[in-house]
Coordinates of N, CA and C in Angstrom, one line a residue:
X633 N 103.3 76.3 176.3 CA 102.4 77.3 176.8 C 102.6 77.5 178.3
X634 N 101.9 78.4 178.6 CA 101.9 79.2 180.0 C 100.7 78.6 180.7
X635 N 100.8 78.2 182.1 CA 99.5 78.3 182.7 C 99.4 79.1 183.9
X636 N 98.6 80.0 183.8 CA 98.1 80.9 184.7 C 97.5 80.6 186.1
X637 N 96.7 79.9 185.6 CA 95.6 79.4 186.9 C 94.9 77.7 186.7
X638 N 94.5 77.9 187.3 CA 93.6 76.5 187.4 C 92.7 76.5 188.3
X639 N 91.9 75.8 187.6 CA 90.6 75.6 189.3 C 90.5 74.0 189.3
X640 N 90.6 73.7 190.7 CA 90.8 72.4 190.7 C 89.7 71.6 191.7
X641 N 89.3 70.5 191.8 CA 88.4 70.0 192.7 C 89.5 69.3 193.5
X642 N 89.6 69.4 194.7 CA 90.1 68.7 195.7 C 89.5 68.2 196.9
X643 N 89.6 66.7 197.2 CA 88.7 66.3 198.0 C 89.3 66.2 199.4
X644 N 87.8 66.4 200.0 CA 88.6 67.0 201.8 C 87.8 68.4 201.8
X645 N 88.6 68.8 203.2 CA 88.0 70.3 203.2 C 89.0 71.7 203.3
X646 N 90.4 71.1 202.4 CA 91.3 71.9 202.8 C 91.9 72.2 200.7
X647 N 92.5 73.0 201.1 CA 93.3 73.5 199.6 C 94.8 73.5 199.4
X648 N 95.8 73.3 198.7 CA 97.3 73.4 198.4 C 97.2 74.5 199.3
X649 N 98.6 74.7 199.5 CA 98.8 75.7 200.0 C 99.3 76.8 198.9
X650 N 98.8 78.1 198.9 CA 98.7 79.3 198.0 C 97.4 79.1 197.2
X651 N 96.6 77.9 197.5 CA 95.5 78.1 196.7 C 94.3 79.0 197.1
X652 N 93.4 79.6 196.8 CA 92.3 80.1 197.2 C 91.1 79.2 197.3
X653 N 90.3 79.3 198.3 CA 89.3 78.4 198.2 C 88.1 78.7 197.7
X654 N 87.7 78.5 197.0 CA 86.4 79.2 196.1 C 84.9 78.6 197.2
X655 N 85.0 77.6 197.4 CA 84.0 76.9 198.0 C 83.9 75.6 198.4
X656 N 83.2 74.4 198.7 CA 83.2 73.5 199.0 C 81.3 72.8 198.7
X657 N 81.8 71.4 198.0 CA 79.9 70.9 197.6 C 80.4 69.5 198.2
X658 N 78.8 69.0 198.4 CA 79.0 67.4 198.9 C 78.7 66.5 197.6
X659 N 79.4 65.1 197.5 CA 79.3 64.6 196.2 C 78.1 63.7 196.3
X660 N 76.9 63.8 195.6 CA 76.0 63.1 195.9 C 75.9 62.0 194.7
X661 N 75.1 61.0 195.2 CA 75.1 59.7 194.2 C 74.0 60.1 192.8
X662 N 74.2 60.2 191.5 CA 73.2 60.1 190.6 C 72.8 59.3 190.0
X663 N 71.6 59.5 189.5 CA 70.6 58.3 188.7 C 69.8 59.0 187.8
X664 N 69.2 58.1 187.4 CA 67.5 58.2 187.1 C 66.9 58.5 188.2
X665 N 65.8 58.8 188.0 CA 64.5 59.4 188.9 C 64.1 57.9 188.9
X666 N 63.6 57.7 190.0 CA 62.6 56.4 190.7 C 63.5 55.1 190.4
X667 N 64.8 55.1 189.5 CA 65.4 54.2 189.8 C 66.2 53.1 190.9
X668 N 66.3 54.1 192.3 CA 66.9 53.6 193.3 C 66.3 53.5 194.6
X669 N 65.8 52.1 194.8 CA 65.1 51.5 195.5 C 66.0 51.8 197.1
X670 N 67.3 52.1 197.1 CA 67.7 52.0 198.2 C 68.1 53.2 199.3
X671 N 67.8 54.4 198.5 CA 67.9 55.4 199.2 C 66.4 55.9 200.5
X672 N 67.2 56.6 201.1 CA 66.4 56.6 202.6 C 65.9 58.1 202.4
X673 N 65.2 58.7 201.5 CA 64.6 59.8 201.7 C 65.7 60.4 200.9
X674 N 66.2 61.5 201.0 CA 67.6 62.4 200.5 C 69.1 62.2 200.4
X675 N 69.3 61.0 201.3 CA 70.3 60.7 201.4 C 70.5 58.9 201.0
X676 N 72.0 58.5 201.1 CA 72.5 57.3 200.9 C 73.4 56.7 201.1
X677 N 73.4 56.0 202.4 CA 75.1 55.5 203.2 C 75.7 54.9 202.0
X678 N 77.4 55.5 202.2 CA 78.5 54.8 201.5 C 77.9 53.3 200.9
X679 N 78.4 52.2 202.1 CA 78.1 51.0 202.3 C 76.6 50.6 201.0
X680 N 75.6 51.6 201.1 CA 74.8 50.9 200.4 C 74.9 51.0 198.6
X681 N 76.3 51.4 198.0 CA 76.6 51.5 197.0 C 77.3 50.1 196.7
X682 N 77.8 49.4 197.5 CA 78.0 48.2 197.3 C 77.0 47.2 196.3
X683 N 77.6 46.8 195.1 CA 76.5 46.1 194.2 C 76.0 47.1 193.3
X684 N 76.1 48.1 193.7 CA 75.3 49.6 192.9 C 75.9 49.5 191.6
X685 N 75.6 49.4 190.2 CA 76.7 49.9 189.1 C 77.1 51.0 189.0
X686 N 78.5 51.2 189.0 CA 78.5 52.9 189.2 C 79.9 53.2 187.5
X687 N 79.2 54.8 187.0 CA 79.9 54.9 186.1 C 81.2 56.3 186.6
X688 N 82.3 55.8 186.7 CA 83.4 56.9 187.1 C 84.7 57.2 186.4
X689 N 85.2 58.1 186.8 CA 85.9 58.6 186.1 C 87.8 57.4 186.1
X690 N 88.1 57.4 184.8 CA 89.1 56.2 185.7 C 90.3 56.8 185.9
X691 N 90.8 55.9 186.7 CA 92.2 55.8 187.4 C 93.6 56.3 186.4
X692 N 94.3 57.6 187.2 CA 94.2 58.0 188.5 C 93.3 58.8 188.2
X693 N 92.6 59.1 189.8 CA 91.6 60.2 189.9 C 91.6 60.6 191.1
X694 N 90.9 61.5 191.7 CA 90.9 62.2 192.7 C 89.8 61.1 193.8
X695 N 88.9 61.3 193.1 CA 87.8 61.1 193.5 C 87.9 59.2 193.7
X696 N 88.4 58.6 192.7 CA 88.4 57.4 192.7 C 89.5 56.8 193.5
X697 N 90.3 57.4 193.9 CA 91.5 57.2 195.2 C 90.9 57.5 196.6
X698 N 89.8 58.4 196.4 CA 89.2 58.5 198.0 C 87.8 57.4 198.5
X699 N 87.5 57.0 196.8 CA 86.6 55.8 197.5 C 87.6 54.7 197.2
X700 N 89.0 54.6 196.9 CA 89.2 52.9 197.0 C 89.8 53.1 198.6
X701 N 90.0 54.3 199.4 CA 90.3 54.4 200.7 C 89.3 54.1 201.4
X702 N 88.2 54.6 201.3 CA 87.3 54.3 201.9 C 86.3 53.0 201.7
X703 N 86.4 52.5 200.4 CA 86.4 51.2 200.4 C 86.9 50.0 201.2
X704 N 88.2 50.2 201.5 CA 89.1 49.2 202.2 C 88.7 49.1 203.7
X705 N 88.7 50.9 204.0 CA 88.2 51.1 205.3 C 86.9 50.5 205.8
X706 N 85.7 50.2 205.1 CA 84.8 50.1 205.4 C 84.5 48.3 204.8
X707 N 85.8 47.4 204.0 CA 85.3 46.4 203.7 C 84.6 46.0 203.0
X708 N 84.3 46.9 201.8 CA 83.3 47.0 200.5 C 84.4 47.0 199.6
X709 N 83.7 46.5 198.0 CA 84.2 46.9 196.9 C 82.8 47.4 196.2
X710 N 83.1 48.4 195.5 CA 82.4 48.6 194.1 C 82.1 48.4 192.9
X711 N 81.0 48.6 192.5 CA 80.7 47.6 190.8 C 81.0 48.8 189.8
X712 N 82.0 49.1 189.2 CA 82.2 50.4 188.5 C 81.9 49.3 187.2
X713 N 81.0 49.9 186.8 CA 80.3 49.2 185.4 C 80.9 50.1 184.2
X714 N 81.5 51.4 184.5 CA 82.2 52.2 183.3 C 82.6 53.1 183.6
X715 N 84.1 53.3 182.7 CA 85.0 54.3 182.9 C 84.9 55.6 182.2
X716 N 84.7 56.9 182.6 CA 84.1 57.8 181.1 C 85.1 59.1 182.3
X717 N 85.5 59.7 181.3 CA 86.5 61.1 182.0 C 85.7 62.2 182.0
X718 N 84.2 62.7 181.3 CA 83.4 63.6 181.6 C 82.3 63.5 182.0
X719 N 82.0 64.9 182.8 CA 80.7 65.2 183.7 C 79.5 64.5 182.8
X720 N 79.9 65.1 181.5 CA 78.8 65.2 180.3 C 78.4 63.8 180.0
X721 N 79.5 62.8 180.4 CA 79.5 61.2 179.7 C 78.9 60.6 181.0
X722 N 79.2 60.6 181.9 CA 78.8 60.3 183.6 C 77.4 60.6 183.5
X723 N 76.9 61.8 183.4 CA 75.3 62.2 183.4 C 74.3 61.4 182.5
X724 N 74.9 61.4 181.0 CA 74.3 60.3 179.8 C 74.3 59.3 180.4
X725 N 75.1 58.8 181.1 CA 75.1 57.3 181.2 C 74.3 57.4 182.6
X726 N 74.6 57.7 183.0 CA 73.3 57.8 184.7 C 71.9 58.1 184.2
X727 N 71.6 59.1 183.3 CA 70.0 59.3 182.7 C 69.8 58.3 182.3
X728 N 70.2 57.3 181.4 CA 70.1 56.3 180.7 C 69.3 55.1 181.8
X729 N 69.9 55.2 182.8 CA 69.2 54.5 183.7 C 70.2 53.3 184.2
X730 N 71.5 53.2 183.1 CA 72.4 51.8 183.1 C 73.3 52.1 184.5
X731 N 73.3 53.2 185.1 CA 74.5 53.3 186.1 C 74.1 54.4 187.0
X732 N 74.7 54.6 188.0 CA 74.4 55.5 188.6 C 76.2 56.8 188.6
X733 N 76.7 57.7 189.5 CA 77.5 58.1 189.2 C 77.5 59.0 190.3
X734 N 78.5 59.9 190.8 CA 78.8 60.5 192.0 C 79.2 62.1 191.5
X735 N 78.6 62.9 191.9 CA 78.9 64.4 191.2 C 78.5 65.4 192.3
X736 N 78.8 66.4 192.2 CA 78.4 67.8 192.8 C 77.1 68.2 192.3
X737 N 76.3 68.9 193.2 CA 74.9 69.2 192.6 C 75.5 70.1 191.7
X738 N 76.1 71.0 191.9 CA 76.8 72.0 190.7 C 76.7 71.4 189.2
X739 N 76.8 69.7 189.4 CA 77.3 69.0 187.7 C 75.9 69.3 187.5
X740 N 74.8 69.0 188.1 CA 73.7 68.1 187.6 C 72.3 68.7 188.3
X741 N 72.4 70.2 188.3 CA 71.2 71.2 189.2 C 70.6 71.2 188.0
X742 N 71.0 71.3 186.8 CA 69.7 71.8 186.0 C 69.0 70.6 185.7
X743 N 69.7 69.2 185.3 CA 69.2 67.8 185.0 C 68.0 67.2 186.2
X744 N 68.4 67.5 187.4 CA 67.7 67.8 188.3 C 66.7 68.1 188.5
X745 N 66.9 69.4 188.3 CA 65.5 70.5 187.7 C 64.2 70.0 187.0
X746 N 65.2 70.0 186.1 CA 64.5 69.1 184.7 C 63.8 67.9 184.8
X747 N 63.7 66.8 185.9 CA 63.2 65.5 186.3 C 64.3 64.2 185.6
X748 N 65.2 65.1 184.7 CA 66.3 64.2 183.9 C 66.8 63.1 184.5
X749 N 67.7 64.0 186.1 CA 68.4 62.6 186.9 C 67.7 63.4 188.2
X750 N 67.8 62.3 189.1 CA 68.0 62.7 190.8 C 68.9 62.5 191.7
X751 N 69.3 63.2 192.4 CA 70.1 62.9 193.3 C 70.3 62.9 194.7
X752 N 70.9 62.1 195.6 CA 71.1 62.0 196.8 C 72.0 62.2 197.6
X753 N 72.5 62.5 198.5 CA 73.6 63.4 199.8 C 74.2 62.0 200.1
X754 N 75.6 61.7 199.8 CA 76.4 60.2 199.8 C 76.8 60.7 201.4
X755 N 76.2 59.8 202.3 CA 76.2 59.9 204.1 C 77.7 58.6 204.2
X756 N 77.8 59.1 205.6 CA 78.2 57.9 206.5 C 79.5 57.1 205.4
X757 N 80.6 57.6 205.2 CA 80.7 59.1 205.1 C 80.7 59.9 204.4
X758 N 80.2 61.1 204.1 CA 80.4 62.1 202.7 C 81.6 62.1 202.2
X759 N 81.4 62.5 201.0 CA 82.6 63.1 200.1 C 82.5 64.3 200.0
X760 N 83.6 65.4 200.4 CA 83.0 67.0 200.7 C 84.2 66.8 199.2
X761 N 83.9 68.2 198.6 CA 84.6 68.5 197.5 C 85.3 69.9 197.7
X762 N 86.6 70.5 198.0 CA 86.8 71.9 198.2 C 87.3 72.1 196.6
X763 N 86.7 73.2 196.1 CA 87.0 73.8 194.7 C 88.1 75.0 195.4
X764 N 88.9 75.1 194.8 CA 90.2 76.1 195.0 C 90.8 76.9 193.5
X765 N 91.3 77.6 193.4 CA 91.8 78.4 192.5 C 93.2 78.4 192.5
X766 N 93.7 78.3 191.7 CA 95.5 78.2 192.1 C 95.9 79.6 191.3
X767 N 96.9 80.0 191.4 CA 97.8 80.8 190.3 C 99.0 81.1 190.2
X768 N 99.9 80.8 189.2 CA 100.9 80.9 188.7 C 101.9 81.4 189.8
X769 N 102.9 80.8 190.6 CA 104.0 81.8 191.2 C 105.2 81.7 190.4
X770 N 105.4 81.4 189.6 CA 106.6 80.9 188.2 C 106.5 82.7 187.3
X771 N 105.9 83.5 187.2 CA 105.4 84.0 186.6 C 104.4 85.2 186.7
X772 N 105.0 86.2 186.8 CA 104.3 87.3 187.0 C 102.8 87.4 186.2
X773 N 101.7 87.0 186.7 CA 100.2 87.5 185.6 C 100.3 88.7 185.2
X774 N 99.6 88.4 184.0 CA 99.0 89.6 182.7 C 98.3 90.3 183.5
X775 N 98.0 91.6 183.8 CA 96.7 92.2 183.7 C 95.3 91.7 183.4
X776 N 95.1 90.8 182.4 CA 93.9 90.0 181.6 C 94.0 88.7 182.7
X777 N 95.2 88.6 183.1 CA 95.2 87.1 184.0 C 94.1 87.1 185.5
X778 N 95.2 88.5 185.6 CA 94.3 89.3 187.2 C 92.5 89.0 187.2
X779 N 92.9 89.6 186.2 CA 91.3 90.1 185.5 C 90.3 88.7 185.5
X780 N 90.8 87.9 184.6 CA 90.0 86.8 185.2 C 89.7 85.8 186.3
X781 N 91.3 85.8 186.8 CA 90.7 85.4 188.3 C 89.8 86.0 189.2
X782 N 90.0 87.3 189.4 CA 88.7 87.9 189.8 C 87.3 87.6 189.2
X783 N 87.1 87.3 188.1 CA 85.8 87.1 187.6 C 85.7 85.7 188.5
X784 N 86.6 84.5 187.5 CA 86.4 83.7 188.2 C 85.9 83.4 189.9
X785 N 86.7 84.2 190.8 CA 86.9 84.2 192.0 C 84.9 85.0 192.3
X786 N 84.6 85.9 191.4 CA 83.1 86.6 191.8 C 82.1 85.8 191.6
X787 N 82.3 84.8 190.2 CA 81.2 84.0 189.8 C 81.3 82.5 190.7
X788 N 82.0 82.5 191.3 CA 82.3 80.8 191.9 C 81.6 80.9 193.7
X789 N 81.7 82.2 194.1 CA 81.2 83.2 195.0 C 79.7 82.8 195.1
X790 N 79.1 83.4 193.8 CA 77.8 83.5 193.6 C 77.2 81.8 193.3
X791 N 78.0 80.6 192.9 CA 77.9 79.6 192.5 C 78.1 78.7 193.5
X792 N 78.6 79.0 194.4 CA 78.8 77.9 195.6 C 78.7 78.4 196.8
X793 N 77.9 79.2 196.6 CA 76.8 80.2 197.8 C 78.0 80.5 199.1
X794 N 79.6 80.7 198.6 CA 80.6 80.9 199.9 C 80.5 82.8 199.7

């Protein structure tokens, strides 16, 4: 098959080059509601994830390569209590109460909403997330291809308030 496009999470505040940048979210720590004794109001330094159980996505990953860097850097290790490749499996197991987990308000605004999970702004230092758009230079796009990137490109607009 063909691939047209892709939207990718890239962490940092920059994109491939030829990609479009749709937006940028900060990766905040989830839980349960009233689970986490250690957070300071809204937010929650790196460092105090240490000991934390956390459920992540496994290796290789994006996201899991920028905290074993920042791990090292700062002289921590992490308690990754489980490995799960979806938003969907990360959120269950964080509602559950057994773990906590690292996501974009984007994953987890309506759970949120809902009193489901809570979440907190991962400080000192963040994880900024840039969402980008890629598309095909192998390959002249369909018409229908155009067509959705622009959707895409309108609805991601309206979704990551860029």
């Amino acid at each position: 098959g063909r691939l047209d496009m892709i939207v990718v999470n890239r962490y940092g505040t920059s994109a491939l080059r030829g990609e479009d940048v749709l937006g940028e979210v900060e990766t905040l720590l989830v839980g349960r509601p009233g689970r986490l004794a250690l957070a300071q109001g809204k937010s929650v330094p790196l460092r105090a994830l240490q000991g934390v159980p956390l459920v992540l996505p496994a290796v290789p990953n994006g996201l899991r390569s920028v905290l074993e860097v920042l791990c090292r850097k700062h002289g921590m290790t992490l308690d990754i209590a489980m490995e799960v490749d979806t938003a969907t499996s990360m959120k269950e197991v964080a509602a559950s109460g057994h773990a906590f987990t690292l996501l974009p308000m984007t994953a987890v605004d309506q759970e949120v909403k809902a009193g489901v999970l809570a979440a907190w702004r991962l400080t000192n230092p963040g994880i900024r997330r840039t969402i980008a758009l890629g598309l095909s230079h192998h390959h002249p796009l369909s018409e229908g291809a155009r067509l959705v990137a622009s959707r895409v490109k309108a609805l991601a607009t309206g979704l990551l308030g860029r």
